[in-house]
Amino acid sequence: MEKFITKAARLNGPYDIELIDRELICGEDDVIVKNHLIGICGSDKNFYRGFMPPKTAEFRQDPKFPFLLGHESGGTVVAVGSKISQYKVGDEVIAFGWNNNYAEYFSSKEFQLQPVPEGIDLDIASLGEPIACAMYSGMNSGVQLGDYVVVMGAGFAGQIIAQCAKHKGAYKVIVVDVLDGKLELAKNLGCDVTINSTKEDVASIVNELTNGRGADVVVEAAGTEESFNTATEIIKHNGKFVFYSWVTKPITLNISRWHDDGLEFINTCLVHHTWQERYVWTPEVFKPIAQGLINVRSLITNEFKLEDIKAGFDLADKDDSAIKIVFRP
Ligand SMILES: [Zn+2]
């Protein structure tokens, strides 16, 4: 059995992250991957701040400290166990599992990988997991030709979902965020209207734009109580409320309109809830990217060396204008 020594990140407690040496042994059903690029997920940022999520099926370890974190990456297969049939050394893969991916190498099971689709380079493929989630939401948001669409949150996902809405034929795509820098990027990537919710009243602007009707579709991709309540307020009668965010803390919602205005709910969270669904969807969601319709490269705002993991996480914690922070091993 082949062995690999790798630097890998361990979160000892809130704001306490370090690279440790780990030994990876390629067992009969393991695939060892040499990482190309690793992204910080919003959830990783929460863990770094000390907010651990409820235990879910996705976790292969208890969500408690010390925590071996990292899941957004991709790279090249360097070893396969004797029972592996779908991958061979040299294959390029996207990671879809929580396998301590802030590392030079990670060990994975076959079902937690996905081949890199044709026409996608490894920088983009390494962000395959967050891209797949956002693209799945954008492609399944129910947007129709002529719709007024509001995207709450101009982070990595919101930026992709807004671009999808435009390509799906929305009449106007309106992006809401609290940071001007993110809104400016949304504008550069093709949205029609931006609203800074700390400076302007979202409901009255949407009301004015839609002649008092409200938005046909609102995608919630900010994940705050305020954002959920604003979304509820600005959807038209019988309009579509599209879920995207993972909210792990209880929040208070004013849901009277959910009943009174017959809102429709579309859950676009987590395309890879099961690996069977993920196998089906991943090649589909990458087609528009390979075609050049959706700009993902502009969303990589900061790059660090893996050894500077602490600096990368500190930036993620302090600078909300960073959209996707990546590490290169
Ligand atoms: Zn993620």
Coordinates of C-alpha atoms and ligand atoms in Angstrom, one line a residue:
M1 CA 0.0 0.0 0.0
E2 CA 1.4 3.3 -1.1
K3 CA 2.0 6.0 1.6
F4 CA 2.0 9.7 1.2
I5 CA 3.1 12.3 3.7
T6 CA 1.1 15.6 3.3
K7 CA 0.8 18.9 5.0
A8 CA -2.8 19.2 5.9
A9 CA -4.8 21.8 7.9
R10 CA -6.1 21.2 11.3
L11 CA -8.5 23.6 13.1
N12 CA -7.7 23.2 16.8
G13 CA -10.3 25.7 17.9
P14 CA -11.8 29.1 16.9
Y15 CA -9.2 31.1 14.9
D16 CA -6.5 28.5 15.6
I17 CA -5.5 26.8 12.3
E18 CA -2.3 25.1 11.5
L19 CA -0.7 22.7 9.0
I20 CA 0.3 19.4 10.4
D21 CA 2.0 16.4 8.8
R22 CA -0.5 13.6 8.0
E23 CA 0.2 10.2 6.6
L24 CA -2.2 9.0 3.9
I25 CA -2.3 5.3 3.2
C26 CA -3.9 4.2 -0.1
G27 CA -6.2 1.3 1.0
E28 CA -7.9 -1.0 -1.5
D29 CA -10.9 1.3 -2.0
D30 CA -9.0 4.6 -1.7
V31 CA -8.0 7.2 -4.3
I32 CA -5.1 9.6 -3.5
V33 CA -5.3 12.9 -5.2
K34 CA -2.6 15.6 -5.5
N35 CA -4.3 18.9 -5.1
H36 CA -4.2 21.6 -7.7
L37 CA -6.2 24.3 -5.9
I38 CA -8.3 24.6 -2.7
G39 CA -11.1 27.1 -2.0
I40 CA -12.5 28.5 1.3
C41 CA -16.2 27.7 1.6
G42 CA -18.5 30.0 3.6
S43 CA -19.0 27.0 5.9
D44 CA -15.2 26.7 6.5
K45 CA -15.3 30.4 7.5
N46 CA -18.0 29.6 10.0
F47 CA -16.0 26.7 11.5
Y48 CA -12.9 29.0 11.7
R49 CA -15.0 31.4 13.7
G50 CA -16.0 28.6 16.0
F51 CA -19.6 27.9 14.7
M52 CA -19.8 24.2 14.1
P53 CA -22.8 23.0 12.1
P54 CA -25.2 20.3 13.3
K55 CA -23.9 16.8 12.5
T56 CA -25.0 15.8 9.0
A57 CA -24.6 12.7 6.8
E58 CA -21.9 14.5 4.9
F59 CA -19.4 14.6 7.8
R60 CA -17.1 11.7 8.2
Q61 CA -15.9 13.1 11.5
D62 CA -17.8 14.7 14.4
P63 CA -18.2 18.4 13.9
K64 CA -16.0 19.2 16.9
F65 CA -12.5 20.5 17.5
P66 CA -9.8 19.5 16.5
F67 CA -11.4 19.4 13.1
L68 CA -9.7 18.4 9.8
L69 CA -11.4 20.7 7.4
G70 CA -11.6 21.4 3.7
H71 CA -13.8 20.1 0.9
E72 CA -13.5 22.4 -2.2
S73 CA -10.6 21.2 -4.3
G74 CA -9.5 19.2 -7.3
G75 CA -6.4 17.7 -8.8
T76 CA -4.7 14.7 -10.3
V77 CA -5.0 11.1 -9.2
V78 CA -1.6 9.8 -8.0
A79 CA -2.6 6.4 -6.5
V80 CA -5.5 4.1 -6.6
G81 CA -6.4 1.0 -4.5
S82 CA -6.8 -2.5 -6.0
K83 CA -10.7 -2.2 -5.9
I84 CA -10.8 1.1 -7.8
S85 CA -12.1 0.7 -11.3
Q86 CA -13.3 4.2 -12.4
Y87 CA -10.1 6.1 -11.9
K88 CA -6.4 5.6 -12.8
V89 CA -3.2 7.5 -12.0
G90 CA -3.1 10.8 -14.0
D91 CA -6.9 11.4 -14.2
E92 CA -8.1 14.9 -13.3
V93 CA -10.9 14.9 -10.7
I94 CA -13.2 17.2 -8.8
A95 CA -13.5 16.5 -5.0
F96 CA -17.0 16.1 -3.6
G97 CA -16.3 15.1 0.0
W98 CA -15.1 16.3 3.3
N99 CA -11.6 14.8 3.2
N100 CA -9.4 17.4 4.9
N101 CA -8.7 19.0 1.5
Y102 CA -6.6 21.9 2.7
A103 CA -3.6 19.7 1.9
E104 CA -1.1 18.8 -0.7
Y105 CA -2.7 15.4 -1.0
F106 CA -6.1 14.0 0.1
S107 CA -7.5 10.5 0.3
S108 CA -11.0 9.9 -1.1
K109 CA -13.5 7.2 -1.9
E110 CA -14.4 6.7 -5.5
F111 CA -18.0 8.0 -5.0
Q112 CA -16.6 11.3 -3.7
L113 CA -14.9 12.2 -6.9
Q114 CA -16.1 13.3 -10.3
P115 CA -14.1 13.4 -13.5
V116 CA -13.2 16.9 -14.7
P117 CA -15.6 17.7 -17.6
E118 CA -14.3 18.3 -21.0
G119 CA -13.3 21.9 -21.7
I120 CA -12.8 22.8 -18.0
D121 CA -9.3 23.6 -16.8
L122 CA -8.1 22.5 -13.3
D123 CA -8.3 26.0 -11.7
I124 CA -12.0 26.1 -12.4
A125 CA -12.5 22.3 -11.9
S126 CA -10.9 22.6 -8.4
L127 CA -13.9 24.8 -7.5
G128 CA -16.2 22.2 -9.0
E129 CA -18.1 21.6 -5.8
P130 CA -19.2 25.2 -5.1
I131 CA -19.7 25.9 -8.8
A132 CA -21.9 22.8 -9.2
C133 CA -24.0 24.0 -6.2
A134 CA -24.5 27.5 -7.5
M135 CA -25.0 26.4 -11.1
Y136 CA -27.6 23.9 -10.1
S137 CA -29.5 26.6 -8.3
G138 CA -29.2 29.0 -11.2
M139 CA -30.4 26.4 -13.7
N140 CA -33.3 25.3 -11.5
S141 CA -34.5 28.6 -10.2
G142 CA -37.6 28.6 -12.4
V143 CA -36.7 31.9 -14.1
Q144 CA -38.6 32.5 -17.3
L145 CA -38.2 34.9 -20.2
G146 CA -39.3 38.4 -19.1
D147 CA -39.0 37.8 -15.4
Y148 CA -37.9 40.3 -12.8
V149 CA -35.4 38.4 -10.8
V150 CA -33.8 39.5 -7.5
V151 CA -30.7 37.7 -6.2
M152 CA -30.1 38.3 -2.5
G153 CA -26.3 38.1 -1.8
A154 CA -23.5 38.8 -4.3
G155 CA -21.1 36.2 -3.0
F156 CA -19.7 33.3 -5.1
A157 CA -23.1 31.6 -5.5
G158 CA -25.1 34.8 -6.0
Q159 CA -22.8 36.0 -8.7
I160 CA -23.2 32.7 -10.6
I161 CA -27.0 32.5 -10.0
A162 CA -27.4 36.1 -11.3
Q163 CA -25.5 35.3 -14.5
C164 CA -27.7 32.2 -15.0
A165 CA -30.8 34.3 -14.6
K166 CA -29.7 36.7 -17.3
H167 CA -28.9 33.8 -19.7
K168 CA -32.3 32.2 -18.9
G169 CA -34.0 35.3 -20.3
A170 CA -34.8 37.4 -17.3
Y171 CA -36.0 40.9 -18.2
K172 CA -34.2 42.5 -15.3
V173 CA -31.7 40.9 -12.8
I174 CA -31.4 42.8 -9.6
V175 CA -28.6 41.9 -7.2
V176 CA -28.7 42.9 -3.5
D177 CA -25.7 43.0 -1.2
V178 CA -24.3 45.0 1.7
L179 CA -20.9 45.7 0.0
D180 CA -20.4 48.0 -3.0
G181 CA -17.4 46.0 -4.3
K182 CA -19.4 42.9 -4.7
L183 CA -22.2 44.8 -6.4
E184 CA -19.8 46.4 -8.8
L185 CA -18.6 43.0 -9.8
A186 CA -22.2 41.8 -10.3
K187 CA -22.7 44.8 -12.6
N188 CA -19.6 43.9 -14.6
L189 CA -20.8 40.4 -14.9
G190 CA -24.1 41.6 -16.5
C191 CA -26.7 42.2 -13.9
D192 CA -29.1 45.2 -14.6
V193 CA -29.6 46.8 -11.2
T194 CA -27.7 46.6 -7.9
I195 CA -28.9 47.6 -4.5
N196 CA -26.8 48.1 -1.4
S197 CA -29.3 47.2 1.3
T198 CA -27.4 49.1 4.0
K199 CA -27.9 52.4 2.0
E200 CA -31.2 51.9 0.1
D201 CA -34.6 50.4 0.8
V202 CA -34.8 47.1 -1.3
A203 CA -38.5 46.8 -1.1
S204 CA -39.3 50.3 -2.4
I205 CA -36.8 50.0 -5.3
V206 CA -38.2 46.6 -6.3
N207 CA -41.7 48.0 -6.0
E208 CA -40.9 50.9 -8.2
L209 CA -39.1 48.8 -10.8
T210 CA -42.0 46.3 -11.1
N211 CA -44.8 48.9 -11.0
G212 CA -45.9 47.6 -7.6
R213 CA -46.2 43.9 -8.6
G214 CA -43.0 42.6 -6.9
A215 CA -40.3 40.3 -8.3
D216 CA -41.3 37.1 -10.2
V217 CA -38.4 35.2 -8.7
V218 CA -36.2 35.9 -5.6
V219 CA -33.2 33.8 -5.0
E220 CA -32.0 33.9 -1.3
A221 CA -28.2 33.4 -1.4
A222 CA -27.1 35.6 1.5
G223 CA -28.2 33.4 4.4
T224 CA -29.2 36.0 6.9
E225 CA -32.5 36.6 8.8
E226 CA -32.8 40.0 7.2
S227 CA -32.3 38.6 3.7
F228 CA -34.9 35.9 4.2
N229 CA -37.4 38.5 5.4
T230 CA -36.6 41.0 2.6
A231 CA -37.0 38.2 0.1
T232 CA -40.4 37.4 1.5
E233 CA -41.4 41.0 1.2
I234 CA -40.5 41.6 -2.4
I235 CA -41.9 38.6 -4.2
K236 CA -45.0 39.1 -6.3
H237 CA -48.3 37.3 -5.5
N238 CA -47.7 33.7 -6.5
G239 CA -44.1 34.4 -7.2
K240 CA -41.2 32.1 -6.6
F241 CA -39.0 32.0 -3.5
V242 CA -35.8 30.1 -4.3
F243 CA -33.8 28.7 -1.4
Y244 CA -30.0 28.5 -1.7
S245 CA -28.3 29.4 1.6
W246 CA -27.4 27.0 4.4
V247 CA -28.6 28.7 7.6
T248 CA -27.3 26.7 10.6
K249 CA -28.7 29.0 13.3
P250 CA -32.3 29.5 14.2
I251 CA -33.7 32.7 12.7
T252 CA -37.0 34.6 13.0
L253 CA -39.2 34.9 9.9
N254 CA -42.3 36.9 9.2
I255 CA -44.1 34.4 7.0
S256 CA -47.6 35.8 6.7
R257 CA -47.1 36.5 3.0
W258 CA -46.1 32.9 2.4
H259 CA -49.7 32.0 3.0
D260 CA -51.5 35.2 2.0
D261 CA -49.8 35.6 -1.3
G262 CA -49.4 31.9 -2.2
L263 CA -45.7 32.0 -2.6
E264 CA -44.1 29.1 -4.5
F265 CA -41.0 27.5 -2.9
I266 CA -38.2 26.0 -4.9
N267 CA -35.4 24.3 -3.0
T268 CA -32.1 24.5 -4.9
C269 CA -29.8 23.6 -2.1
L270 CA -27.0 21.1 -2.4
V271 CA -27.0 19.3 -5.7
H272 CA -24.8 16.6 -4.3
H273 CA -27.0 15.6 -1.5
T274 CA -26.7 12.1 -2.9
W275 CA -23.8 11.1 -5.2
Q276 CA -26.3 9.6 -7.7
E277 CA -27.8 13.0 -8.2
R278 CA -24.4 14.6 -8.4
Y279 CA -23.3 12.2 -11.1
V280 CA -26.2 13.3 -13.2
W281 CA -26.0 17.0 -12.6
T282 CA -22.3 17.8 -12.6
P283 CA -21.7 17.3 -16.3
E284 CA -24.8 19.3 -17.1
V285 CA -23.9 22.3 -14.9
F286 CA -20.5 22.6 -16.4
K287 CA -21.8 22.8 -20.0
P288 CA -22.6 26.5 -19.8
I289 CA -19.2 27.2 -18.2
A290 CA -17.3 25.3 -20.9
Q291 CA -19.3 27.3 -23.4
G292 CA -18.1 30.5 -21.8
L293 CA -21.5 31.8 -20.8
I294 CA -20.8 32.0 -17.0
N295 CA -17.7 33.8 -15.8
V296 CA -16.3 32.1 -12.7
R297 CA -12.7 33.2 -13.0
S298 CA -13.5 36.7 -11.9
L299 CA -14.9 35.3 -8.7
I300 CA -11.4 34.1 -7.5
T301 CA -10.4 37.3 -5.7
N302 CA -7.5 36.2 -3.6
E303 CA -4.8 33.5 -3.9
F304 CA -2.5 32.2 -1.2
K305 CA 0.1 29.5 -0.9
L306 CA -1.1 26.6 1.2
E307 CA 1.6 27.3 3.8
D308 CA 0.0 30.7 4.3
I309 CA -3.3 29.1 5.4
K310 CA -3.6 31.3 8.5
A311 CA -3.3 34.5 6.5
G312 CA -5.9 33.2 4.0
F313 CA -8.4 32.4 6.8
D314 CA -7.7 35.7 8.5
L315 CA -8.5 37.5 5.3
A316 CA -11.7 35.5 4.9
D317 CA -12.7 36.4 8.5
K318 CA -11.9 40.1 8.2
D319 CA -12.5 41.1 4.6
D320 CA -16.1 40.4 3.5
S321 CA -15.3 41.8 0.0
A322 CA -13.2 38.7 -0.8
I323 CA -15.4 36.4 -2.9
K324 CA -13.4 33.2 -3.4
I325 CA -10.1 32.8 -1.6
V326 CA -8.0 29.9 -2.8
F327 CA -4.8 28.2 -1.8
R328 CA -2.3 26.7 -4.1
P329 CA -0.3 23.8 -2.6
Ligands
ZN1 ZN -18.5 24.4 0.2

